Tab-separated table of C-alpha atoms and ligand atoms in Angstrom:
chain	number	residue	atom	x	y	z
A	124	UNK	CA	41.516	119.694	-16.750
A	125	UNK	CA	43.786	117.663	-18.991
A	126	UNK	CA	42.231	115.624	-21.758
A	127	UNK	CA	42.203	111.867	-21.258
A	128	UNK	CA	44.667	111.492	-24.122
A	129	UNK	CA	47.110	113.807	-22.353
A	130	UNK	CA	46.791	111.791	-19.166
A	131	UNK	CA	47.209	108.515	-21.031
A	132	UNK	CA	50.293	109.898	-22.754
A	133	UNK	CA	51.726	111.252	-19.531
A	134	UNK	CA	51.178	107.883	-17.853
A	135	UNK	CA	52.590	105.705	-20.581
A	136	UNK	CA	55.540	107.956	-21.372
A	137	UNK	CA	56.848	107.706	-17.805
A	138	UNK	CA	58.135	104.256	-18.539
A	139	UNK	CA	58.154	103.982	-22.289
A	140	UNK	CA	60.027	107.234	-22.848
A	141	UNK	CA	62.873	105.367	-24.481
A	142	UNK	CA	60.412	104.135	-27.089
A	143	UNK	CA	59.678	107.748	-27.934
A	144	UNK	CA	63.337	108.814	-28.131
A	145	UNK	CA	65.037	105.591	-29.233
A	146	UNK	CA	64.821	106.323	-32.925
A	147	UNK	CA	65.932	109.948	-32.871
A	148	UNK	CA	69.046	110.215	-35.041
A	149	UNK	CA	69.704	106.489	-34.631
A	150	UNK	CA	71.437	104.183	-37.117
A	151	UNK	CA	69.601	101.023	-38.145
A	152	UNK	CA	71.894	98.403	-36.656
A	153	UNK	CA	71.972	95.633	-34.063
A	154	UNK	CA	72.399	98.149	-31.267
A	155	UNK	CA	69.110	99.801	-32.236
A	156	UNK	CA	67.287	96.446	-32.260
A	157	UNK	CA	68.775	95.579	-28.891
A	158	UNK	CA	67.682	98.856	-27.394
A	159	UNK	CA	64.245	98.369	-28.860
A	160	UNK	CA	64.079	94.869	-27.429
A	161	UNK	CA	64.838	96.073	-23.919
A	162	UNK	CA	62.441	99.003	-24.275
A	163	UNK	CA	59.616	96.649	-25.263
A	164	UNK	CA	60.427	94.263	-22.435
A	165	UNK	CA	60.566	97.186	-19.999
A	166	UNK	CA	57.159	98.268	-21.261
A	167	UNK	CA	55.783	94.844	-20.215
A	168	UNK	CA	55.183	93.535	-23.714
A	169	UNK	CA	56.634	90.165	-22.672
A	170	UNK	CA	59.076	87.933	-24.532
A	171	UNK	CA	56.703	86.561	-27.137
A	172	UNK	CA	55.182	89.853	-28.298
A	173	UNK	CA	58.617	91.516	-28.215
A	174	UNK	CA	60.130	88.838	-30.428
A	175	UNK	CA	57.169	88.967	-32.774
A	176	UNK	CA	57.501	92.745	-33.141
A	177	UNK	CA	61.285	92.625	-33.649
A	178	UNK	CA	61.017	89.909	-36.301
A	179	UNK	CA	58.256	91.801	-38.082
A	180	UNK	CA	60.209	95.013	-37.946
A	181	UNK	CA	63.403	93.475	-39.325
A	182	UNK	CA	61.397	91.943	-42.156
A	183	UNK	CA	59.817	95.300	-42.973
A	184	UNK	CA	63.174	97.090	-42.904
A	185	UNK	CA	64.539	94.559	-45.376
A	186	UNK	CA	61.530	94.282	-47.693
A	187	UNK	CA	60.779	97.973	-47.767
A	188	UNK	CA	64.497	98.890	-47.870
A	189	UNK	CA	64.146	101.360	-45.011
A	190	UNK	CA	67.264	103.454	-44.422
A	191	UNK	CA	66.145	106.024	-41.909
A	192	UNK	CA	65.306	105.425	-38.243
A	193	UNK	CA	62.212	107.606	-38.488
A	194	UNK	CA	60.851	105.172	-41.077
A	195	UNK	CA	61.588	102.305	-38.715
A	196	UNK	CA	59.566	104.037	-36.038
A	197	UNK	CA	56.678	104.423	-38.489
A	198	UNK	CA	56.977	100.726	-39.348
A	199	UNK	CA	56.856	99.862	-35.635
A	200	UNK	CA	53.777	102.038	-35.239
A	201	UNK	CA	52.088	100.139	-38.083
A	202	UNK	CA	53.005	96.763	-36.569
A	203	UNK	CA	51.751	97.760	-33.127
A	204	UNK	CA	48.462	99.065	-34.506
A	205	UNK	CA	47.997	95.833	-36.495
A	206	UNK	CA	48.699	93.855	-33.351
A	207	UNK	CA	46.324	95.802	-31.095
A	208	UNK	CA	43.453	96.446	-33.502
A	209	UNK	CA	41.890	92.998	-32.915
A	210	UNK	CA	41.455	94.045	-29.259
A	211	UNK	CA	39.483	97.099	-30.277
A	212	UNK	CA	35.851	96.045	-30.087
A	213	UNK	CA	33.047	98.125	-28.663
A	214	UNK	CA	30.681	96.909	-25.987
A	215	UNK	CA	27.489	96.464	-28.012
A	216	UNK	CA	24.347	97.605	-26.247
A	217	UNK	CA	20.732	96.717	-26.865
A	218	UNK	CA	21.183	93.106	-27.961
A	219	UNK	CA	19.306	91.798	-24.957
A	220	UNK	CA	16.912	93.288	-22.470
A	221	UNK	CA	18.137	93.230	-19.871
A	222	UNK	CA	21.735	92.964	-21.033
A	223	UNK	CA	23.369	91.105	-18.180
A	224	UNK	CA	27.019	91.728	-17.384
A	225	UNK	CA	29.126	90.071	-14.742
A	226	UNK	CA	32.241	91.899	-13.535
A	227	UNK	CA	35.246	90.173	-11.981
A	228	UNK	CA	38.765	91.093	-10.929
A	229	UNK	CA	41.364	90.911	-8.182
A	230	UNK	CA	41.092	93.263	-5.199
A	231	UNK	CA	42.263	96.767	-5.932
A	232	UNK	CA	42.148	96.400	-9.719
A	233	UNK	CA	39.572	99.188	-9.865
A	234	UNK	CA	36.431	97.082	-10.149
A	235	UNK	CA	34.096	99.226	-8.060
A	236	UNK	CA	35.352	102.441	-9.616
A	237	UNK	CA	34.917	100.933	-13.081
A	238	UNK	CA	31.350	99.820	-12.345
A	239	UNK	CA	30.523	103.388	-11.304
A	240	UNK	CA	32.121	104.817	-14.430
A	241	UNK	CA	30.421	102.225	-16.621
A	242	UNK	CA	27.018	102.936	-15.112
A	243	UNK	CA	27.490	106.614	-15.997
A	244	UNK	CA	28.609	105.692	-19.491
A	245	UNK	CA	25.545	103.489	-19.959
A	246	UNK	CA	23.195	106.163	-18.651
A	247	UNK	CA	24.750	108.618	-21.076
A	248	UNK	CA	23.813	106.130	-23.790
A	249	UNK	CA	20.194	106.155	-22.558
A	250	UNK	CA	20.394	102.791	-20.827
A	251	UNK	CA	18.718	102.246	-17.484
A	252	UNK	CA	21.039	100.429	-15.106
A	253	UNK	CA	20.640	98.124	-12.143
A	254	UNK	CA	23.554	97.020	-9.995
A	255	UNK	CA	23.855	93.795	-8.020
A	256	UNK	CA	26.143	94.110	-5.005
A	257	UNK	CA	27.625	90.667	-5.393
A	258	UNK	CA	30.607	91.416	-3.178
A	259	UNK	CA	29.026	89.947	-0.074
A	260	UNK	CA	32.389	89.499	1.656
A	261	UNK	CA	33.159	93.130	2.259
A	262	UNK	CA	30.387	95.245	3.788
A	263	UNK	CA	32.371	98.279	2.670
A	264	UNK	CA	32.104	97.227	-0.964
A	265	UNK	CA	28.327	96.909	-0.659
A	266	UNK	CA	28.144	100.303	1.052
A	267	UNK	CA	30.322	101.915	-1.607
A	268	UNK	CA	28.118	100.609	-4.394
A	269	UNK	CA	24.880	101.527	-2.579
A	270	UNK	CA	25.999	105.089	-1.887
A	271	UNK	CA	27.142	105.426	-5.442
A	272	UNK	CA	23.799	104.119	-6.725
A	273	UNK	CA	21.758	106.507	-4.547
A	274	UNK	CA	23.765	109.471	-5.718
A	275	UNK	CA	23.244	108.548	-9.352
A	276	UNK	CA	19.689	107.243	-9.299
A	277	UNK	CA	20.705	103.689	-10.000
A	278	UNK	CA	18.959	100.848	-8.204
A	279	UNK	CA	21.323	98.636	-6.238
A	280	UNK	CA	20.233	95.170	-5.177
A	281	UNK	CA	22.064	94.208	-2.009
A	282	UNK	CA	21.629	91.747	0.810
A	283	UNK	CA	22.966	92.042	4.333
A	284	UNK	CA	24.731	88.759	4.080
A	285	UNK	CA	24.644	85.605	2.166
A	286	UNK	CA	25.144	84.119	-1.178
A	287	UNK	CA	26.420	86.288	-4.034
A	288	UNK	CA	24.720	83.973	-6.524
A	289	UNK	CA	21.378	84.655	-4.819
A	290	UNK	CA	21.973	88.405	-5.022
A	291	UNK	CA	22.692	88.042	-8.744
A	292	UNK	CA	19.566	85.925	-9.230
A	293	UNK	CA	17.359	88.506	-7.449
A	294	UNK	CA	18.922	91.331	-9.420
A	295	UNK	CA	18.190	89.672	-12.757
A	296	UNK	CA	14.556	89.019	-11.804
A	297	UNK	CA	14.192	92.519	-10.525
A	298	UNK	CA	15.597	93.958	-13.765
A	299	UNK	CA	13.230	91.786	-15.800
A	300	UNK	CA	10.272	93.018	-13.737
A	301	UNK	CA	11.282	96.667	-14.039
A	302	UNK	CA	12.232	96.564	-17.700
A	303	UNK	CA	15.793	97.674	-16.953
A	304	UNK	CA	18.211	97.806	-19.889
A	305	UNK	CA	21.460	96.692	-18.256
A	306	UNK	CA	22.302	94.714	-15.120
A	307	UNK	CA	25.849	94.780	-13.779
A	308	UNK	CA	26.678	92.075	-11.283
A	309	UNK	CA	29.630	93.037	-9.098
A	310	UNK	CA	31.638	90.197	-7.582
A	311	UNK	CA	34.121	90.097	-4.722
A	312	UNK	CA	37.762	90.563	-5.622
A	313	UNK	CA	39.700	87.337	-5.725
A	314	UNK	CA	42.961	85.862	-6.916
A	315	UNK	CA	42.892	83.163	-9.573
A	316	UNK	CA	44.890	80.995	-7.163
A	317	UNK	CA	41.981	80.991	-4.687
A	318	UNK	CA	40.339	77.985	-6.238
A	319	UNK	CA	37.234	77.880	-4.051
A	320	UNK	CA	36.556	81.523	-4.909
A	321	UNK	CA	36.977	80.778	-8.592
A	322	UNK	CA	34.424	77.976	-8.181
A	323	UNK	CA	32.104	80.473	-6.558
A	324	UNK	CA	32.421	82.739	-9.609
A	325	UNK	CA	31.468	79.848	-11.852
A	326	UNK	CA	28.457	79.238	-9.649
A	327	UNK	CA	27.375	82.875	-9.878
A	328	UNK	CA	27.629	82.587	-13.648
A	329	UNK	CA	25.572	79.391	-13.685
A	330	UNK	CA	22.879	80.874	-11.477
A	331	UNK	CA	22.625	83.980	-13.667
A	332	UNK	CA	22.051	81.580	-16.566
A	333	UNK	CA	19.181	80.014	-14.614
A	334	UNK	CA	17.602	83.407	-14.008
A	335	UNK	CA	17.883	84.295	-17.696
A	336	UNK	CA	18.628	81.904	-20.540
A	337	UNK	CA	21.938	82.602	-22.264
A	338	UNK	CA	23.055	85.084	-19.602
A	339	UNK	CA	25.430	86.550	-18.574
A	340	UNK	CA	25.820	88.127	-21.994
A	341	UNK	CA	29.051	89.810	-20.996
A	342	UNK	CA	31.710	88.627	-18.572
A	343	UNK	CA	34.184	91.427	-17.959
A	344	UNK	CA	37.514	91.287	-16.184
A	345	UNK	CA	38.935	94.477	-14.721
A	346	UNK	CA	42.736	94.477	-14.666
A	347	UNK	CA	45.169	97.007	-13.266
A	348	UNK	CA	47.449	98.141	-16.106
A	349	UNK	CA	50.282	98.539	-13.590
A	350	UNK	CA	50.508	94.835	-12.888
A	351	UNK	CA	52.205	94.042	-16.187
A	352	UNK	CA	52.720	90.386	-16.950
A	353	UNK	CA	50.717	89.466	-13.874
A	354	UNK	CA	47.671	90.995	-15.547
A	355	UNK	CA	48.234	88.546	-18.390
A	356	UNK	CA	48.160	85.647	-15.947
A	357	UNK	CA	44.883	86.992	-14.559
A	358	UNK	CA	43.341	87.206	-18.025
A	359	UNK	CA	44.314	83.587	-18.720
A	360	UNK	CA	42.993	82.253	-15.426
A	361	UNK	CA	39.696	84.150	-15.426
A	362	UNK	CA	39.154	83.357	-19.092
A	363	UNK	CA	39.634	79.653	-18.428
A	364	UNK	CA	37.223	79.763	-15.487
A	365	UNK	CA	34.511	82.002	-16.939
A	366	UNK	CA	34.994	82.587	-20.639
A	367	UNK	CA	35.649	86.325	-20.734
A	368	UNK	CA	33.943	88.511	-23.308
A	369	UNK	CA	35.810	91.721	-22.513
A	370	UNK	CA	38.433	93.522	-20.470
A	371	UNK	CA	38.720	96.890	-18.799
A	372	UNK	CA	42.346	97.936	-18.272
A	373	UNK	CA	42.574	100.555	-15.516
A	374	UNK	CA	45.137	103.060	-14.246
A	375	UNK	CA	46.784	103.697	-17.584
A	376	UNK	CA	47.182	107.312	-16.449
A	377	UNK	CA	49.591	106.185	-13.738
A	378	UNK	CA	52.842	104.339	-14.147
A	379	UNK	CA	51.379	101.582	-16.281
A	380	UNK	CA	53.618	100.459	-19.084
A	381	UNK	CA	50.972	99.635	-21.628
A	382	UNK	CA	52.913	96.786	-23.214
A	383	UNK	CA	50.741	94.238	-21.474
A	384	UNK	CA	48.135	94.892	-24.156
A	385	UNK	CA	50.581	93.591	-26.755
A	386	UNK	CA	51.062	90.456	-24.669
A	387	UNK	CA	47.291	90.038	-24.339
A	388	UNK	CA	46.858	90.496	-28.091
A	389	UNK	CA	49.395	87.734	-28.750
A	390	UNK	CA	48.300	85.197	-26.174
A	391	UNK	CA	44.678	85.857	-25.083
A	392	UNK	CA	43.039	88.309	-27.441
A	393	UNK	CA	40.055	89.211	-25.276
A	394	UNK	CA	38.554	92.531	-26.479
A	395	UNK	CA	39.471	95.596	-24.445
A	396	UNK	CA	36.163	97.404	-24.198
A	397	UNK	CA	37.455	100.286	-22.121
A	398	UNK	CA	40.555	101.752	-20.551
A	399	UNK	CA	40.663	103.634	-17.247
A	400	UNK	CA	42.632	106.855	-17.343
A	401	UNK	CA	41.853	108.392	-13.957
A	402	UNK	CA	39.782	108.188	-10.807
A	403	UNK	CA	36.917	110.394	-11.939
A	404	UNK	CA	33.627	109.189	-13.309
A	405	UNK	CA	34.395	110.367	-16.852
A	406	UNK	CA	37.823	108.718	-16.920
A	407	UNK	CA	36.697	105.662	-18.835
A	408	UNK	CA	37.339	105.591	-22.558
A	409	UNK	CA	36.650	103.045	-25.294
A	410	UNK	CA	39.928	101.433	-26.302
A	411	UNK	CA	41.317	102.903	-29.525
A	412	UNK	CA	44.368	101.057	-30.862
A	413	UNK	CA	45.810	103.960	-32.877
A	414	UNK	CA	45.398	106.494	-30.092
A	415	UNK	CA	46.975	104.043	-27.675
A	416	UNK	CA	49.971	103.387	-29.921
A	417	UNK	CA	50.396	107.139	-30.430
A	418	UNK	CA	50.504	107.536	-26.657
A	419	UNK	CA	53.163	104.818	-26.344
A	420	UNK	CA	55.406	105.994	-29.185
A	421	UNK	CA	54.850	109.716	-28.768
B	535	LIG	P1	38.432	97.258	-6.434
B	535	LIG	O1	39.008	96.696	-5.185
B	535	LIG	O2	38.836	96.445	-7.623
B	535	LIG	O3	36.961	97.490	-6.400
B	535	LIG	O4	39.159	98.675	-6.664
B	535	LIG	P2	38.608	100.163	-6.478
B	535	LIG	O5	37.575	100.461	-7.508
B	535	LIG	O6	38.245	100.390	-5.067
B	535	LIG	O7	39.912	100.981	-6.908
B	535	LIG	C1	41.140	100.885	-6.218
B	535	LIG	C2	41.861	102.226	-6.343
B	535	LIG	O8	42.254	102.444	-7.692
B	535	LIG	C3	41.000	103.412	-5.955
B	535	LIG	O9	41.809	104.317	-5.239
B	535	LIG	C4	40.594	104.013	-7.301
B	535	LIG	O10	40.335	105.386	-7.221
B	535	LIG	C5	41.805	103.700	-8.139
B	535	LIG	N1	41.511	103.643	-9.584
B	535	LIG	C6	40.599	102.884	-10.213
B	535	LIG	N2	40.644	103.069	-11.558
B	535	LIG	C7	41.627	103.984	-11.783
B	535	LIG	C8	42.182	104.602	-12.975
B	535	LIG	O11	41.801	104.341	-14.131
B	535	LIG	N3	43.196	105.487	-12.770
B	535	LIG	C9	43.666	105.810	-11.529
B	535	LIG	N4	44.660	106.688	-11.435
B	535	LIG	N5	43.185	105.237	-10.415
B	535	LIG	C10	42.166	104.351	-10.527
């Protein structure tokens, strides 16, 4: 089995391969900057982050009197790491008991898969976990979570029908009664444009706060790394509605371009707690800015 780094590299290099080869034997001239600009845009970094990186790079080339394209690549690596390091924050465990996390995202982003992976991760860190099946719209989602919980000895609080906020409320009380370490409240997938569903998310958050003062302690958004600039729009919208504390960026082993993290760092620097690099339970890794930049630049 390939290491997660290999899969991340393989994924990101599919589209950012010109970032890895761009500098080989190149002259430092306008043509190089233009190629770099299109490579960054192609990688989904967005106009603002691309411009910021180009300006920074040109300044470095001038101030440090760089004459060799390999040095320019090293300078770009440094700039990218500086840009992404503020996103590198770990999910801190043990601050509250139970630690209550609410998980949101659009359909298909990888929310259910991520909750399963996260539960495993938490168990590996000696945390007991309880899941709230807050996706009351899709019976299949509830089933998926329940089956997953049974297989892994994780209690899942689910209701046949009804109000996701009530499921969350019950789950929090149940976790308090059992002395559980972490509660993860799943929510139904929704688009930020579905305003009534965004209101419902706010309600779930409010009700969790009624069940436990100061909760939820973490509000995570799961985004599909393949959706590029659209992922950025999701981060903005969900952050405005809920106040996000962290992100999980999934599917970076696929055809994701990775640059969206640069855009997030520039416009909505919400910490990236984890990245998803595959469909298996162990394919969730804490975000590491240097490793990520190495995977992009090769
Ligand atoms: P949800 O609708 O947000 O709950 O999405 P799911 O968890 O059902 O995931 C949608 C699809 O994406 C499934 O086929 C998952 O196996 C897949 N998926 C989720 N995370 C990753 C990842 O990090 N890498 C890859 N390659 N696939 C993933």
